[in-house]
Coordinates of C-alpha atoms in Angstrom, one line a residue:
Chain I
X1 CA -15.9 -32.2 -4.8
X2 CA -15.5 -29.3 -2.2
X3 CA -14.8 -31.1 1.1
X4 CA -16.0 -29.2 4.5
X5 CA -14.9 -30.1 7.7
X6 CA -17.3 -30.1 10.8
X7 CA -20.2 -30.4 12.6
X8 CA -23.3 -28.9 12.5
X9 CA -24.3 -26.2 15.0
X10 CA -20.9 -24.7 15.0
X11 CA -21.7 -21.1 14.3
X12 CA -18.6 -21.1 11.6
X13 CA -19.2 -24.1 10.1
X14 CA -22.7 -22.7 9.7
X15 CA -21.8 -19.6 7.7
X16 CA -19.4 -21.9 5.3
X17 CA -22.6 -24.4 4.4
X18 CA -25.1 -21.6 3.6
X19 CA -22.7 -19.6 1.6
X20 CA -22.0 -23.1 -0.4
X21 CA -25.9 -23.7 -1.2
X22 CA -26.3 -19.9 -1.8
X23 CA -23.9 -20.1 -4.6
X24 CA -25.1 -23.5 -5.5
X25 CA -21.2 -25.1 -5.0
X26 CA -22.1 -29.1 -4.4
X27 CA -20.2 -30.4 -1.0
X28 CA -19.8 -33.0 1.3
X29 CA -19.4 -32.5 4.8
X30 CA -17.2 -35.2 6.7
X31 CA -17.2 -35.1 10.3
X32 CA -15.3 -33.3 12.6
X33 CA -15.6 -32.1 16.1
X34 CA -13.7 -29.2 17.1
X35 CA -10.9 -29.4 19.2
X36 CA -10.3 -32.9 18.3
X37 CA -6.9 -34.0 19.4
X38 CA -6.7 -36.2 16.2
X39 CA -3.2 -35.9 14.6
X40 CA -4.7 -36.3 11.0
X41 CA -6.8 -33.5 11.4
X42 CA -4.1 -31.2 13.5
X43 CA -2.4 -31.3 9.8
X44 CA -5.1 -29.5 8.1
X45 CA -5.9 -26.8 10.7
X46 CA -3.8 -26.6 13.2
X47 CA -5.9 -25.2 15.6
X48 CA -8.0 -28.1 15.8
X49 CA -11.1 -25.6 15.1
X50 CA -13.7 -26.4 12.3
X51 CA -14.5 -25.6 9.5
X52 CA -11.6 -26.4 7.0
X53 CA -12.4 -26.8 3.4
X54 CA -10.5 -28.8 1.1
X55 CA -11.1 -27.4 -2.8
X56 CA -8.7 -30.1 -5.1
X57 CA -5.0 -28.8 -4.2
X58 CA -6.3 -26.2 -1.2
X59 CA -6.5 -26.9 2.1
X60 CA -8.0 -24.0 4.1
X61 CA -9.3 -22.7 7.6
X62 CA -10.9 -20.3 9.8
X63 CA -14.9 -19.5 8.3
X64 CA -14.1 -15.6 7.4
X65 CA -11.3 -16.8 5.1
X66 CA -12.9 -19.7 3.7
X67 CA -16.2 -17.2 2.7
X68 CA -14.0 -14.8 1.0
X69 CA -12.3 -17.7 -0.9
X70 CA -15.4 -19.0 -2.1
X71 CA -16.8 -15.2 -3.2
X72 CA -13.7 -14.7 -5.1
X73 CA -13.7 -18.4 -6.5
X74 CA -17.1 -19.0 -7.0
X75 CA -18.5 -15.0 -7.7
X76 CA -22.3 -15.6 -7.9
X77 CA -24.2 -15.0 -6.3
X78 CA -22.4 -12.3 -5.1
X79 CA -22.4 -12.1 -0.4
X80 CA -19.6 -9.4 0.2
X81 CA -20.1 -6.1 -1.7
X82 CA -17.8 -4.8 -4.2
X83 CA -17.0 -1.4 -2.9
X84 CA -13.8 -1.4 -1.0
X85 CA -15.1 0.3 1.8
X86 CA -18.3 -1.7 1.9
X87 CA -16.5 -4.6 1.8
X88 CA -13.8 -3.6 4.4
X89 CA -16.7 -3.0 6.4
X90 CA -19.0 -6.3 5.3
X91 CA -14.9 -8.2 7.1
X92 CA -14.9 -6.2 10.3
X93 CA -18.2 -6.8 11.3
X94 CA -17.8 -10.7 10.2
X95 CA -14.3 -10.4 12.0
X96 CA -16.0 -8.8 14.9
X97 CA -19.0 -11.6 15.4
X98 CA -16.8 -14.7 14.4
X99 CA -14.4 -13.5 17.4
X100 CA -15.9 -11.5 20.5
X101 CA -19.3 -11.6 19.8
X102 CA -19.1 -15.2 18.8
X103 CA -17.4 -15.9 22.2
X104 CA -19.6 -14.4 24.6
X105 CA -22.5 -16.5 22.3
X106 CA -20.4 -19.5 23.0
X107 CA -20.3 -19.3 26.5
X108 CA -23.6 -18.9 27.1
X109 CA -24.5 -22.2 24.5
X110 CA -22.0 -24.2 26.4
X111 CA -22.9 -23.0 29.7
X112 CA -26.3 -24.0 29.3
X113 CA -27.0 -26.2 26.5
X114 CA -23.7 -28.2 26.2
X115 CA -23.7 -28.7 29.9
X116 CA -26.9 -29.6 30.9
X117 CA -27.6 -31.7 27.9
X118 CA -24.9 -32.8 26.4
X119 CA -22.3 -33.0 29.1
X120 CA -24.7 -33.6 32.2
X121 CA -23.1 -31.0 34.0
X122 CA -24.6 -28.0 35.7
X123 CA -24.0 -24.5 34.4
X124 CA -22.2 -21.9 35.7
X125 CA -24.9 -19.3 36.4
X126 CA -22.4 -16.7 37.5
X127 CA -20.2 -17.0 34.3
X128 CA -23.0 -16.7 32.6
X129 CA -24.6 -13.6 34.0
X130 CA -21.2 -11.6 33.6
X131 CA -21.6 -12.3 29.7
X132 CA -25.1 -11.6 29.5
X133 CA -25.4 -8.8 32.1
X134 CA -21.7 -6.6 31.1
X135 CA -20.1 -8.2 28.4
X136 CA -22.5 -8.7 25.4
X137 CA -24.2 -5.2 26.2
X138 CA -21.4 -3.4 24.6
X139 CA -20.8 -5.6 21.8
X140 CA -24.6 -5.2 20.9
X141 CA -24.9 -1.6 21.1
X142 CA -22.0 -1.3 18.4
X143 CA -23.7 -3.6 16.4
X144 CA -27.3 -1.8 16.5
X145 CA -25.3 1.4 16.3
X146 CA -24.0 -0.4 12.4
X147 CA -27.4 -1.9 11.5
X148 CA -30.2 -0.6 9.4
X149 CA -33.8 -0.5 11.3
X150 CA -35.2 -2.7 8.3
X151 CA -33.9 -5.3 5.5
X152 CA -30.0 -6.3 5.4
X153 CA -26.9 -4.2 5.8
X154 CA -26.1 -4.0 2.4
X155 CA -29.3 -3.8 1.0
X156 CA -29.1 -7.5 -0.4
X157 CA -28.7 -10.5 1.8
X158 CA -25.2 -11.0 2.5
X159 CA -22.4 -12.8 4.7
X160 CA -22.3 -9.5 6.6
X161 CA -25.6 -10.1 7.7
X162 CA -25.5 -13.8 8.4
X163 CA -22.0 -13.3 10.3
X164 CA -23.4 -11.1 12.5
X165 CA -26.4 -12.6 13.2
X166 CA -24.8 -16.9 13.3
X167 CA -23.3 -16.7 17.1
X168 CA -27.0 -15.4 18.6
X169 CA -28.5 -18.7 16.6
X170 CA -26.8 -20.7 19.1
X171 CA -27.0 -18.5 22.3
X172 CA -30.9 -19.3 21.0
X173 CA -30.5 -22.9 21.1
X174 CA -29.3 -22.0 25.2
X175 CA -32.8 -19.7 25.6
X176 CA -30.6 -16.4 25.1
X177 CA -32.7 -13.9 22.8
X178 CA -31.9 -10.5 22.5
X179 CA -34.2 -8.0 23.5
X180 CA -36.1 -6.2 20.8
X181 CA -37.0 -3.6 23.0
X182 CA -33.3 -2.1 23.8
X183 CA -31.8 -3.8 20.7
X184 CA -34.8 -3.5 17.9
X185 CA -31.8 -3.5 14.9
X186 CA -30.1 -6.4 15.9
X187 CA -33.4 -8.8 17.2
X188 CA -35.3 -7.4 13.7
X189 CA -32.0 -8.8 11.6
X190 CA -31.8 -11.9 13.5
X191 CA -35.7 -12.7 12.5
X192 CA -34.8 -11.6 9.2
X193 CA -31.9 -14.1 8.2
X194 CA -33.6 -16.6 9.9
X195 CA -36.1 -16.4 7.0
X196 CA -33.8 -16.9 4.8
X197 CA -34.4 -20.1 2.9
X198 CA -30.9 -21.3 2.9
X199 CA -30.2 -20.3 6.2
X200 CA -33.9 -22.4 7.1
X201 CA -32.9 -25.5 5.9
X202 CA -29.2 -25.6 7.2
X203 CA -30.9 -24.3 10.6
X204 CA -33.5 -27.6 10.1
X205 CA -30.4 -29.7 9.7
X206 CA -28.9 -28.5 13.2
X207 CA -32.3 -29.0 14.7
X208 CA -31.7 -32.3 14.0
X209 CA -28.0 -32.6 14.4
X210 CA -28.7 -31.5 18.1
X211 CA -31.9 -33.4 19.2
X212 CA -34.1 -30.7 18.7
X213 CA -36.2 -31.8 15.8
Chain B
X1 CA -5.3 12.3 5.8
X2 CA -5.7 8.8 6.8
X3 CA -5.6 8.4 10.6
X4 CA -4.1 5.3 12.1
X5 CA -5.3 4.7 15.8
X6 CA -2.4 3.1 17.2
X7 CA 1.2 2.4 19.1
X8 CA 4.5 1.8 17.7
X9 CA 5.6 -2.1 18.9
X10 CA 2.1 -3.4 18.2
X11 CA 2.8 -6.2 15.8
X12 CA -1.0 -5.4 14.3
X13 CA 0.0 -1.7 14.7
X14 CA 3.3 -2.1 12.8
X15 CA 1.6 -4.3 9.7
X16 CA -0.6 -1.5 9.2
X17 CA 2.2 0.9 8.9
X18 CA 4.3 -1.1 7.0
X19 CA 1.7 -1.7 4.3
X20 CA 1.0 2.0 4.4
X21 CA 4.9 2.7 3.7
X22 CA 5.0 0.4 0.9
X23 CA 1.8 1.7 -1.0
X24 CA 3.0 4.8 -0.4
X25 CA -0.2 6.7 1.0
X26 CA 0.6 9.4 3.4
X27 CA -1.0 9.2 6.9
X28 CA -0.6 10.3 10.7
X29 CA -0.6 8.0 13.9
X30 CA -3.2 8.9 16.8
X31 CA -1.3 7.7 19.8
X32 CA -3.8 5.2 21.1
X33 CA -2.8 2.3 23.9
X34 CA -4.4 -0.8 23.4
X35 CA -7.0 -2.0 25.8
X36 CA -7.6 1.6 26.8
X37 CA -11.3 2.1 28.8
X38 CA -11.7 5.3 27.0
X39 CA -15.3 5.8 25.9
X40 CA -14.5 7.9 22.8
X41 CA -11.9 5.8 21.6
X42 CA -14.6 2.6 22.3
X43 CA -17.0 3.9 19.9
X44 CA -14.0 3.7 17.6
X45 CA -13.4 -0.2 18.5
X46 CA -15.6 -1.7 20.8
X47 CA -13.0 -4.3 21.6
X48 CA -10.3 -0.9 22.9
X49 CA -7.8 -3.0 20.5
X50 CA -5.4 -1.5 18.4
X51 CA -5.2 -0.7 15.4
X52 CA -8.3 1.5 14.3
X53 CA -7.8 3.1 10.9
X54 CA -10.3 6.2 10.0
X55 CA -10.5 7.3 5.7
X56 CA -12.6 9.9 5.3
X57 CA -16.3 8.6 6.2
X58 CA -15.0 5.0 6.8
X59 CA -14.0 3.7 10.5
X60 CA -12.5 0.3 10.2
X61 CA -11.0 -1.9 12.8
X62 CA -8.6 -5.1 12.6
X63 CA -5.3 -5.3 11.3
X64 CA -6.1 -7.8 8.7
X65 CA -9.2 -5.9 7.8
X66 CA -7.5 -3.0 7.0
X67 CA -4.8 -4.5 5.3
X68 CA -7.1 -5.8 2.8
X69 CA -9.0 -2.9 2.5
X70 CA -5.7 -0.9 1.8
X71 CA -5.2 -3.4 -1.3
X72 CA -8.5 -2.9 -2.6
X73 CA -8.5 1.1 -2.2
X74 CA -5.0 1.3 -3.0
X75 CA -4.1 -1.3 -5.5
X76 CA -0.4 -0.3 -6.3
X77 CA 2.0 -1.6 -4.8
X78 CA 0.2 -5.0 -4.7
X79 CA 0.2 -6.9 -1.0
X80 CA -1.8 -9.6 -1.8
X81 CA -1.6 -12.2 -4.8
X82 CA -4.4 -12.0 -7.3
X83 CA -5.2 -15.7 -7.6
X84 CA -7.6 -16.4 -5.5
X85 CA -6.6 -19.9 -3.8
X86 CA -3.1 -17.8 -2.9
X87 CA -5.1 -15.1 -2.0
X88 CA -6.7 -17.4 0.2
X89 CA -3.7 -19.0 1.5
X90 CA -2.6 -16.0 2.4
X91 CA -5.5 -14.7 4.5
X92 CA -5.5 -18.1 6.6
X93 CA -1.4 -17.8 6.9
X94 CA -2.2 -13.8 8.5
X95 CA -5.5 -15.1 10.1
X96 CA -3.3 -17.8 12.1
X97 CA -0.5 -15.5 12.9
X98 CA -2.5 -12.6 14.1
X99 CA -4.9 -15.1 16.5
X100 CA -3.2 -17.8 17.8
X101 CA 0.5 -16.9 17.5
X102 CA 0.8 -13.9 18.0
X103 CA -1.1 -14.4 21.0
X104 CA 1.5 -17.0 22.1
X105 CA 4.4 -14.5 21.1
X106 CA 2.4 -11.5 22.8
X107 CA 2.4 -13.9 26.0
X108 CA 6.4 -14.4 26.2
X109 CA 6.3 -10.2 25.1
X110 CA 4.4 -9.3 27.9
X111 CA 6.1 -11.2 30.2
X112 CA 9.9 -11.1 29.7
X113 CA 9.7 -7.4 28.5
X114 CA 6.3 -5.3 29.7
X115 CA 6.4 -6.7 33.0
X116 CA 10.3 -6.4 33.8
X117 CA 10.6 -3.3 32.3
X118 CA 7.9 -1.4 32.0
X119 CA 5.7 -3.1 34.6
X120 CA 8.5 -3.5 37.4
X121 CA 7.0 -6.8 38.1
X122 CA 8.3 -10.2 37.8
X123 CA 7.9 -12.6 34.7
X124 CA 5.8 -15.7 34.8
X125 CA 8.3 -18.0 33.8
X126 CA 6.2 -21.2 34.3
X127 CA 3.6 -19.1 31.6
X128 CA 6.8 -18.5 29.4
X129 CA 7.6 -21.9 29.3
X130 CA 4.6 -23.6 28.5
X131 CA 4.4 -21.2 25.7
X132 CA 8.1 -22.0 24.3
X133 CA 8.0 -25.5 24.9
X134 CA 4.6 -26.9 24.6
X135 CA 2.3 -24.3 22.5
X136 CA 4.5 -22.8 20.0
X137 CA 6.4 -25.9 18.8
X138 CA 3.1 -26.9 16.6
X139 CA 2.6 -23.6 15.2
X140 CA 6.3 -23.4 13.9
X141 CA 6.4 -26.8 12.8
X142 CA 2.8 -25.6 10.7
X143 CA 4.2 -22.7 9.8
X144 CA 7.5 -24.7 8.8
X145 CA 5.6 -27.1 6.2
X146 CA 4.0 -23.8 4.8
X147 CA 7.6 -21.9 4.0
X148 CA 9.7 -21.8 1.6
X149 CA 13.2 -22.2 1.9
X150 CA 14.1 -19.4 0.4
X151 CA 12.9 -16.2 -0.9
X152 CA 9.2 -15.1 0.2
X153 CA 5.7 -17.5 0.7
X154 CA 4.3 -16.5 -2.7
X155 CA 7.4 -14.9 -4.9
X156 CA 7.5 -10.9 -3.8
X157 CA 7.7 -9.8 -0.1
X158 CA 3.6 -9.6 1.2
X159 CA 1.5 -9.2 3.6
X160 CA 1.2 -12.9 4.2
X161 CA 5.3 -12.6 4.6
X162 CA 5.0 -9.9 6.9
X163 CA 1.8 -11.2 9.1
X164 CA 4.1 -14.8 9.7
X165 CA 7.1 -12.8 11.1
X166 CA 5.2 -9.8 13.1
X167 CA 4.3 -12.2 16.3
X168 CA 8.2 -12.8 16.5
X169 CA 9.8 -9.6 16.4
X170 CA 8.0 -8.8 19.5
X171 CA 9.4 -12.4 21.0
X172 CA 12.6 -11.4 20.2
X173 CA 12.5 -8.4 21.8
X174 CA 11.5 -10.2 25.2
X175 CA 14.8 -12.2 23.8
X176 CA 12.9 -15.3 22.2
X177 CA 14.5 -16.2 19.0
X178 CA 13.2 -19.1 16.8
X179 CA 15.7 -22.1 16.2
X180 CA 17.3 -21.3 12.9
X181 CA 18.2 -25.3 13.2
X182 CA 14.4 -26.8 14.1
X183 CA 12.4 -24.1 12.2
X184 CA 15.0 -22.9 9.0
X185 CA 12.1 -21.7 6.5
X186 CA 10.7 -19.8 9.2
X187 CA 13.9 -18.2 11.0
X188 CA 14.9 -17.4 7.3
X189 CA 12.2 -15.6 6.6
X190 CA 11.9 -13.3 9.8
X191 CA 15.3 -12.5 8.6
X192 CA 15.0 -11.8 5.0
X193 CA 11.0 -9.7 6.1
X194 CA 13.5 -7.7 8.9
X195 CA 15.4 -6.6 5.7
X196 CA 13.0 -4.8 3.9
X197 CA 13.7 -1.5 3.8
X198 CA 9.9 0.0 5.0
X199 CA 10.0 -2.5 7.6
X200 CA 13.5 -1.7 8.8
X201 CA 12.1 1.9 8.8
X202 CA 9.4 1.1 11.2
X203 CA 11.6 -1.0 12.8
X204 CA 14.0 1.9 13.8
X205 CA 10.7 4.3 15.5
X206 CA 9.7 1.2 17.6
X207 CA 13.5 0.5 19.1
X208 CA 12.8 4.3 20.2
X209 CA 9.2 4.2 21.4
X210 CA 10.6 0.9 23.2
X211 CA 13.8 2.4 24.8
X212 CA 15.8 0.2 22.9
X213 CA 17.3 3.0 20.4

């Protein structure tokens, strides 16, 4: 059986469990922070980052790779499009949100989620205004600049649509929402995968995972 | 015409090119610096990186993005292996290379070779260091266990063969060379990939846009 590496509430690893129950692939999840320093794990992803998936003889990391192994293994139901440009275009925007986008998102969860309840640290406020205030601005006007005023990017629910909307989940679980009045594209998306019955119950799982059941 | 957004010496730049050169579809360059504040080029790439690639009505960003695009618009001459868990493989080998190491490799770049001699500043060479002696070591012996001994990672030169080596030409021309003796598979094949005719070509134009003709 398909073996993911992780923990819930990481934005990747979330994206690698709903595509798994969307195509109806069974899995078992084994534990695994990120960033671990744990020399087993170092040997499956170097990086120390999470998710890896192990499928029989292939070890693999790094979400955006591990989704496009599993369409092209495992082709129903189908979440990248066929057309080469609509696909090129489903990886930069999942390229995009799984790198800047998802690190600005970070910041803001570990600033004020992590921190405060995990860590029992205090935020820092300042670091977090610079990401909310200059740096995600940008990021989100490209996006609502890419995204349809109603349904999915593609037409069909899609990776596209859940990559871009996965890192905002957890600048959520900090109190970040993006404002539907400068960014009505982007906030109507996130409500819409939200909705999304696989994307519900792996989002009911994290609720639990991270004490907010 | 296809436009490529871009500089020569860019190792995301030059994989771009390369692939281009071996499919054999004609294109110009748009001289582009990286990390450029220009507002036109921004709605281009809202990151200001380098490369951007524009096909007719498609704008695409990310030098691994657009290398798979190329392979699915452009079939022949084939970049990518068709089996799907060496497909794979090969996406995690050019994800790892293009984030983390060449990162590390961009670091010792910019520092024994922008800032000397284009910068007229000093190096960091405590920076330089770490990089050679404590955060590179892990990604070469990983990339070591990955390589064969001979020939190329999956049979015929790839992109997965040319996304490994890309992150070191641009060490080497800050001077860095990986140890043929610790790291064989790997300093083997930045020498065989440094062979191939299309990427001795490009080669050749960046020793000139460099200074180093």
């Amino acid at each position: 059986m398909i073996k993911v590496y992780g923990v819930h509430g990481s934005p990747f690893v979330r994206k690698v469990l709903i595509a798994l129950d969307i195509k109806g692939i069974p899995y078992e999840v084994v534990q695994q922070m990120p960033f671990s320093r744990d020399a087993e794990y170092l040997k499956i992803n170097p990086l120390g980052k999470v998710p890896a998936l192990v499928d029989d003889d292939l070890t693999l990391c790094d979400s955006k790779v591990i989704c496009q192994y599993l369409e092209d293994a495992y082709p129903e139901v189908a979440l990248y499009p066929k057309n080469p440009k609509e696909r090129a275009r489903a990886h930069w925007y999942e390229d995009l949100c799984a790198g800047r986008v998802a690190e600005l998102a970070s910041g803001i969860f570990f600033q004020r989620f992590m921190r405060p309840f995990i860590l029992k640290q205090e935020a820092d406020e300042v670091l977090v205004a610079k990401i909310i205030d200059r740096d995600l601005p940008p990021m989100l006007d490209y996006l609502e600049s890419q995204i349809p005023a109603d349904g999915f990017i593609f037409g069909d629910f899609m990776m596209a649509d859940l990559s871009v909307i996965s890192p905002f989940i957890n600048a959520g679980y900090a109190g970040y929402q993006v404002d539907a009045a400068r960014w009505p594209a982007v906030a109507g998306l996130i409500a819409r995968v939200k909705q999304q019955p696989q994307v519900k119950a792996v989002l009911e799982l994290e609720a639990k995972a991270l004490g907010l059941g």
